[in-house]
mmCIF file of C-alpha atoms and ligand atoms in Angstrom:
data_model
loop_
_atom_site.group_PDB
_atom_site.id
_atom_site.type_symbol
_atom_site.label_atom_id
_atom_site.label_comp_id
_atom_site.label_asym_id
_atom_site.label_seq_id
_atom_site.Cartn_x
_atom_site.Cartn_y
_atom_site.Cartn_z
ATOM 1 C CA MET A 206 8.384 24.739 43.986
ATOM 2 C CA LYS A 207 7.158 22.323 41.372
ATOM 3 C CA GLU A 208 8.031 18.701 41.828
ATOM 4 C CA ILE A 209 10.661 17.562 39.323
ATOM 5 C CA LEU A 210 9.540 14.536 37.368
ATOM 6 C CA ILE A 211 12.223 14.093 34.746
ATOM 7 C CA GLU A 212 15.817 15.198 35.039
ATOM 8 C CA VAL A 213 18.457 14.329 32.500
ATOM 9 C CA SER A 214 22.022 15.509 32.532
ATOM 10 C CA ASN A 215 24.823 15.047 30.036
ATOM 11 C CA LEU A 216 22.643 12.565 28.242
ATOM 12 C CA SER A 217 24.311 11.134 25.150
ATOM 13 C CA ARG A 218 23.337 8.411 22.729
ATOM 14 C CA ILE A 219 25.801 7.198 20.168
ATOM 15 C CA TYR A 220 24.730 4.728 17.506
ATOM 16 C CA HIS A 221 27.410 2.510 16.050
ATOM 17 C CA VAL A 222 26.766 1.705 12.428
ATOM 18 C CA GLY A 223 29.486 -0.180 10.571
ATOM 19 C CA ASP A 224 32.673 1.755 11.200
ATOM 20 C CA SER A 225 31.040 5.037 12.067
ATOM 21 C CA ASP A 226 29.625 6.491 15.237
ATOM 22 C CA ILE A 227 26.595 8.730 15.061
ATOM 23 C CA ALA A 228 26.117 11.022 18.032
ATOM 24 C CA ALA A 229 22.324 11.227 17.927
ATOM 25 C CA LEU A 230 22.257 13.021 21.277
ATOM 26 C CA ASN A 231 25.120 14.992 22.659
ATOM 27 C CA LYS A 232 25.215 15.822 26.377
ATOM 28 C CA VAL A 233 21.648 16.959 26.698
ATOM 29 C CA GLY A 234 20.433 18.414 29.988
ATOM 30 C CA LEU A 235 16.786 19.098 30.752
ATOM 31 C CA SER A 236 14.409 18.952 33.657
ATOM 32 C CA ILE A 237 10.660 18.682 33.456
ATOM 33 C CA SER A 238 8.306 19.222 36.373
ATOM 34 C CA LYS A 239 5.134 17.346 37.146
ATOM 35 C CA GLY A 240 2.191 18.708 35.164
ATOM 36 C CA GLU A 241 4.144 20.438 32.411
ATOM 37 C CA PHE A 242 3.163 20.358 28.737
ATOM 38 C CA VAL A 243 6.380 20.484 26.736
ATOM 39 C CA SER A 244 6.616 20.679 22.955
ATOM 40 C CA ILE A 245 9.789 19.556 21.235
ATOM 41 C CA MET A 246 10.740 20.753 17.770
ATOM 42 C CA GLY A 247 13.786 20.459 15.561
ATOM 43 C CA PRO A 248 14.854 19.431 12.071
ATOM 44 C CA SER A 249 14.633 15.826 10.978
ATOM 45 C CA GLY A 250 17.571 13.878 12.392
ATOM 46 C CA SER A 251 18.170 16.285 15.278
ATOM 47 C CA GLY A 252 17.663 13.603 17.938
ATOM 48 C CA LYS A 253 14.060 14.155 19.000
ATOM 49 C CA SER A 254 12.957 10.534 18.705
ATOM 50 C CA THR A 255 16.191 9.298 20.245
ATOM 51 C CA PHE A 256 15.476 11.585 23.191
ATOM 52 C CA MET A 257 11.877 10.365 23.485
ATOM 53 C CA ASN A 258 13.007 6.735 23.390
ATOM 54 C CA LEU A 259 15.393 7.391 26.259
ATOM 55 C CA ILE A 260 12.812 9.310 28.286
ATOM 56 C CA GLY A 261 10.354 6.500 27.611
ATOM 57 C CA CYS A 262 12.793 3.844 28.862
ATOM 58 C CA LEU A 263 12.714 2.146 25.464
ATOM 59 C CA ASP A 264 16.441 2.677 25.125
ATOM 60 C CA THR A 265 19.386 3.392 27.429
ATOM 61 C CA PRO A 266 21.906 6.224 27.081
ATOM 62 C CA SER A 267 25.532 5.762 26.056
ATOM 63 C CA SER A 268 26.434 8.117 28.885
ATOM 64 C CA GLY A 269 24.823 10.589 31.223
ATOM 65 C CA THR A 270 22.039 10.172 33.726
ATOM 66 C CA TYR A 271 18.292 10.064 33.665
ATOM 67 C CA MET A 272 16.366 10.504 36.902
ATOM 68 C CA LEU A 273 12.658 9.706 36.766
ATOM 69 C CA GLU A 274 10.757 10.602 39.941
ATOM 70 C CA GLY A 275 14.079 10.596 41.750
ATOM 71 C CA ILE A 276 15.063 7.124 40.545
ATOM 72 C CA ASP A 277 18.174 6.748 38.436
ATOM 73 C CA VAL A 278 16.822 4.807 35.496
ATOM 74 C CA SER A 279 19.911 5.139 33.308
ATOM 75 C CA CYS A 280 21.428 2.060 34.882
ATOM 76 C CA LEU A 281 18.404 -0.226 35.143
ATOM 77 C CA VAL A 282 18.239 -3.548 33.316
ATOM 78 C CA ARG A 283 15.643 -4.502 30.744
ATOM 79 C CA ASP A 284 12.988 -5.984 33.036
ATOM 80 C CA GLU A 285 13.205 -3.066 35.421
ATOM 81 C CA LEU A 286 12.847 -0.638 32.530
ATOM 82 C CA ALA A 287 9.827 -2.542 31.248
ATOM 83 C CA GLU A 288 8.145 -2.240 34.617
ATOM 84 C CA ILE A 289 8.797 1.497 34.864
ATOM 85 C CA ARG A 290 7.556 1.919 31.316
ATOM 86 C CA ASN A 291 4.369 0.063 32.063
ATOM 87 C CA ASN A 292 3.578 2.062 35.187
ATOM 88 C CA LYS A 293 4.846 5.507 34.381
ATOM 89 C CA ILE A 294 4.622 6.125 30.669
ATOM 90 C CA GLY A 295 1.929 6.170 28.029
ATOM 91 C CA PHE A 296 3.072 6.274 24.421
ATOM 92 C CA VAL A 297 1.318 7.869 21.487
ATOM 93 C CA PHE A 298 3.101 7.636 18.154
ATOM 94 C CA GLN A 299 2.387 8.804 14.645
ATOM 95 C CA GLY A 300 1.414 5.376 13.312
ATOM 96 C CA PHE A 301 -1.250 4.266 15.713
ATOM 97 C CA ASN A 302 0.334 0.930 16.652
ATOM 98 C CA LEU A 303 -2.978 -0.725 17.397
ATOM 99 C CA LEU A 304 -3.485 -4.442 16.969
ATOM 100 C CA SER A 305 -5.568 -5.161 13.910
ATOM 101 C CA ARG A 306 -8.590 -7.503 14.144
ATOM 102 C CA THR A 307 -8.757 -6.505 17.799
ATOM 103 C CA THR A 308 -11.465 -4.279 19.208
ATOM 104 C CA ALA A 309 -10.851 -0.829 20.646
ATOM 105 C CA LEU A 310 -11.717 -2.178 24.092
ATOM 106 C CA GLU A 311 -9.238 -5.066 23.825
ATOM 107 C CA ASN A 312 -6.517 -2.756 22.519
ATOM 108 C CA VAL A 313 -6.975 -0.468 25.505
ATOM 109 C CA GLU A 314 -7.014 -3.393 27.938
ATOM 110 C CA LEU A 315 -3.651 -4.660 26.699
ATOM 111 C CA PRO A 316 -1.361 -2.705 29.071
ATOM 112 C CA LEU A 317 -3.393 -4.045 32.002
ATOM 113 C CA LEU A 318 -2.796 -7.683 31.113
ATOM 114 C CA TYR A 319 0.648 -7.628 32.738
ATOM 115 C CA SER A 320 -0.691 -6.310 36.015
ATOM 116 C CA GLY A 321 -2.661 -9.406 36.992
ATOM 117 C CA MET A 322 -5.815 -7.311 37.349
ATOM 118 C CA PRO A 323 -9.088 -9.296 37.270
ATOM 119 C CA ALA A 324 -10.818 -9.279 33.858
ATOM 120 C CA ARG A 325 -13.841 -7.380 35.061
ATOM 121 C CA GLN A 326 -11.777 -4.583 36.534
ATOM 122 C CA ARG A 327 -9.660 -4.447 33.378
ATOM 123 C CA ARG A 328 -12.790 -3.965 31.339
ATOM 124 C CA GLU A 329 -14.042 -1.209 33.639
ATOM 125 C CA ARG A 330 -10.743 0.644 33.471
ATOM 126 C CA ALA A 331 -10.551 0.342 29.686
ATOM 127 C CA LEU A 332 -14.150 1.545 29.340
ATOM 128 C CA ASP A 333 -13.347 4.495 31.547
ATOM 129 C CA ALA A 334 -10.361 5.438 29.409
ATOM 130 C CA LEU A 335 -12.407 5.125 26.223
ATOM 131 C CA ARG A 336 -15.087 7.332 27.776
ATOM 132 C CA THR A 337 -12.429 9.924 28.630
ATOM 133 C CA VAL A 338 -11.412 10.136 24.966
ATOM 134 C CA GLY A 339 -15.030 10.195 23.781
ATOM 135 C CA LEU A 340 -15.133 6.760 22.174
ATOM 136 C CA GLU A 341 -17.596 4.935 24.390
ATOM 137 C CA ASP A 342 -19.788 4.240 21.370
ATOM 138 C CA ARG A 343 -16.971 2.565 19.399
ATOM 139 C CA ILE A 344 -15.623 0.055 21.892
ATOM 140 C CA ASP A 345 -16.370 -2.984 19.725
ATOM 141 C CA HIS A 346 -14.911 -1.518 16.548
ATOM 142 C CA GLN A 347 -11.625 -2.758 15.154
ATOM 143 C CA PRO A 348 -8.951 -0.307 13.964
ATOM 144 C CA ASN A 349 -9.899 -0.661 10.277
ATOM 145 C CA GLN A 350 -13.459 0.336 11.208
ATOM 146 C CA LEU A 351 -12.288 3.584 12.794
ATOM 147 C CA SER A 352 -11.098 6.880 11.309
ATOM 148 C CA GLY A 353 -7.512 8.027 11.823
ATOM 149 C CA GLY A 354 -8.594 10.427 14.554
ATOM 150 C CA GLN A 355 -10.595 7.712 16.298
ATOM 151 C CA GLN A 356 -7.658 5.321 16.110
ATOM 152 C CA GLN A 357 -5.441 7.960 17.677
ATOM 153 C CA ARG A 358 -8.038 8.342 20.451
ATOM 154 C CA VAL A 359 -7.837 4.606 21.100
ATOM 155 C CA THR A 360 -4.059 4.955 21.345
ATOM 156 C CA ILE A 361 -4.489 7.774 23.851
ATOM 157 C CA ALA A 362 -6.968 5.702 25.872
ATOM 158 C CA ARG A 363 -4.398 2.911 25.907
ATOM 159 C CA ALA A 364 -1.742 5.415 27.032
ATOM 160 C CA ILE A 365 -3.794 6.583 30.035
ATOM 161 C CA VAL A 366 -5.407 3.305 31.103
ATOM 162 C CA ASN A 367 -2.614 2.542 33.586
ATOM 163 C CA ASN A 368 -2.898 6.003 35.140
ATOM 164 C CA ALA A 369 0.625 6.716 33.962
ATOM 165 C CA PRO A 370 1.750 10.202 35.012
ATOM 166 C CA ILE A 371 3.524 10.853 31.699
ATOM 167 C CA ILE A 372 2.388 10.814 28.073
ATOM 168 C CA LEU A 373 5.063 10.791 25.392
ATOM 169 C CA ALA A 374 3.718 11.701 21.986
ATOM 170 C CA ASP A 375 6.033 11.564 18.965
ATOM 171 C CA GLU A 376 4.368 13.377 16.045
ATOM 172 C CA PRO A 377 0.900 12.199 17.138
ATOM 173 C CA THR A 378 -0.883 14.296 14.512
ATOM 174 C CA GLY A 379 1.520 13.482 11.683
ATOM 175 C CA ASN A 380 -1.088 11.398 9.840
ATOM 176 C CA LEU A 381 -4.135 13.523 10.610
ATOM 177 C CA ASP A 382 -5.892 16.390 8.860
ATOM 178 C CA THR A 383 -5.963 19.854 10.445
ATOM 179 C CA LYS A 384 -9.370 19.586 12.100
ATOM 180 C CA THR A 385 -8.725 16.127 13.528
ATOM 181 C CA SER A 386 -5.278 17.248 14.698
ATOM 182 C CA ALA A 387 -6.887 20.106 16.633
ATOM 183 C CA GLU A 388 -9.317 17.676 18.288
ATOM 184 C CA ILE A 389 -6.487 15.378 19.320
ATOM 185 C CA MET A 390 -4.495 18.329 20.666
ATOM 186 C CA ASP A 391 -7.512 19.523 22.661
ATOM 187 C CA LEU A 392 -7.621 16.082 24.205
ATOM 188 C CA PHE A 393 -3.953 16.306 25.268
ATOM 189 C CA VAL A 394 -4.623 19.762 26.710
ATOM 190 C CA ARG A 395 -7.573 18.402 28.674
ATOM 191 C CA LEU A 396 -5.613 15.433 30.035
ATOM 192 C CA ASN A 397 -2.805 17.776 31.041
ATOM 193 C CA ARG A 398 -5.076 20.342 32.666
ATOM 194 C CA ASP A 399 -7.703 18.114 34.269
ATOM 195 C CA SER A 400 -5.718 15.012 35.158
ATOM 196 C CA GLY A 401 -2.336 16.631 35.719
ATOM 197 C CA ILE A 402 -0.705 14.301 33.220
ATOM 198 C CA THR A 403 2.698 15.528 32.080
ATOM 199 C CA VAL A 404 2.726 15.715 28.293
ATOM 200 C CA ILE A 405 5.871 15.722 26.180
ATOM 201 C CA LEU A 406 5.154 16.098 22.500
ATOM 202 C CA VAL A 407 7.316 16.090 19.386
ATOM 203 C CA THR A 408 6.036 17.916 16.340
ATOM 204 C CA HIS A 409 7.359 19.795 13.345
ATOM 205 C CA GLU A 410 4.322 22.035 13.097
ATOM 206 C CA ASN A 411 4.280 25.392 14.888
ATOM 207 C CA ASP A 412 0.489 25.271 15.314
ATOM 208 C CA ILE A 413 0.741 21.962 17.108
ATOM 209 C CA ALA A 414 3.706 23.005 19.260
ATOM 210 C CA ALA A 415 1.687 26.046 20.353
ATOM 211 C CA TYR A 416 -0.633 23.827 22.410
ATOM 212 C CA GLY A 417 2.240 23.285 24.838
ATOM 213 C CA ARG A 418 3.377 25.789 27.439
ATOM 214 C CA ARG A 419 7.074 25.285 26.925
ATOM 215 C CA LEU A 420 9.038 24.832 23.722
ATOM 216 C CA VAL A 421 12.340 22.991 23.519
ATOM 217 C CA ARG A 422 14.258 23.040 20.243
ATOM 218 C CA PHE A 423 16.802 20.436 19.193
ATOM 219 C CA ARG A 424 19.501 20.703 16.586
ATOM 220 C CA ASP A 425 22.284 18.232 15.825
ATOM 221 C CA GLY A 426 21.648 16.261 19.003
ATOM 222 C CA SER A 427 21.676 19.278 21.312
ATOM 223 C CA ILE A 428 19.104 21.566 22.849
ATOM 224 C CA ILE A 429 19.443 25.009 21.290
ATOM 225 C CA SER A 430 16.574 26.765 23.039
ATOM 226 C CA ASP A 431 14.100 26.172 25.837
ATOM 227 C CA GLU A 432 11.436 28.730 26.622
ATOM 228 C CA ALA A 433 7.982 29.223 28.084
ATOM 229 C CA THR A 434 5.413 29.901 25.371
ATOM 230 C CA SER A 435 2.258 31.160 27.041
HETATM 231 N N1 ADP B 237 18.689 2.959 15.334
HETATM 232 C C1 ADP B 237 19.535 3.839 14.791
HETATM 233 N N2 ADP B 237 20.717 3.437 14.296
HETATM 234 C C2 ADP B 237 21.580 4.327 13.766
HETATM 235 N N3 ADP B 237 21.354 5.646 13.687
HETATM 236 C C3 ADP B 237 20.198 6.105 14.152
HETATM 237 C C4 ADP B 237 19.227 5.238 14.733
HETATM 238 N N4 ADP B 237 18.161 5.979 15.114
HETATM 239 C C5 ADP B 237 18.457 7.242 14.790
HETATM 240 N N5 ADP B 237 19.679 7.329 14.215
HETATM 241 C C6 ADP B 237 20.358 8.564 13.774
HETATM 242 O O1 ADP B 237 20.407 9.438 14.881
HETATM 243 C C7 ADP B 237 20.117 10.772 14.501
HETATM 244 C C8 ADP B 237 18.895 11.268 15.252
HETATM 245 O O2 ADP B 237 17.742 10.545 14.828
HETATM 246 P P1 ADP B 237 16.309 10.757 15.446
HETATM 247 O O3 ADP B 237 16.410 10.778 16.919
HETATM 248 O O4 ADP B 237 15.401 9.740 14.837
HETATM 249 O O5 ADP B 237 15.945 12.222 14.909
HETATM 250 P P2 ADP B 237 14.541 12.976 14.779
HETATM 251 O O6 ADP B 237 13.513 12.211 15.534
HETATM 252 O O7 ADP B 237 14.808 14.334 15.349
HETATM 253 O O8 ADP B 237 14.254 13.045 13.325
HETATM 254 C C9 ADP B 237 19.941 10.740 12.982
HETATM 255 O O9 ADP B 237 21.177 11.072 12.388
HETATM 256 C C10 ADP B 237 19.588 9.308 12.704
HETATM 257 O O10 ADP B 237 19.972 8.950 11.418
HETATM 258 MG MG1 MG B 238 11.654 11.405 14.884
#
């Protein structure tokens, strides 16, 4: 039996805008085991990002439960969520969200600043992560001195520097050309296979989704299919 990492049940998220309520997620249930590589697809507005924000502890559900490594995180307060986020989850988004005028090395070190780790050890860890993504020769470059693919590699290094067991990637190849997208996807595959990192990835491209081993489809805030792909 595979160890369950993420388990959500009846998860709903309703946004209140003016007088109307938008049910972005409607009683979603899903469990994900340690080491899985799950692709999520669905039309624009179907709730994918809302789901990722909840899974990533960036947001809390309107109702339902979310168990992460057996801990009920649906009822935690902000500081507790921030701590879980910092230790358990690495984020990779479409826009690279790197600090400008800040070197690759410093960007990757950022998540370690909260941990009180000594500077030297921080640097070692960040270097290690940059090596893992193949950017050891670009550590002193700032984002505007790097290609899109290289910037996304920095983001991935930043996502793994804390040894987080989960990577959440929301359209990580959305701004990249086909060849660079394939390189980034190979990197996710390698992290999943070699380091056992659980990868959950949102994409609207079939080719990209095919890198995962399970495909979950959303529509109108619900899961409409969930199947193994290879
Ligand atoms: N912060 C928000 N406030 C109000 N409505 C939102 C907010 N975020 C998303 N929504 C709405 O929730 C639904 C799901 O959005 P989202 O999760 O971003 O979909 P997807 O990522 O699949 O495109 C959409 O109808 C969207 O307009
Ligand atoms: Mg989205």
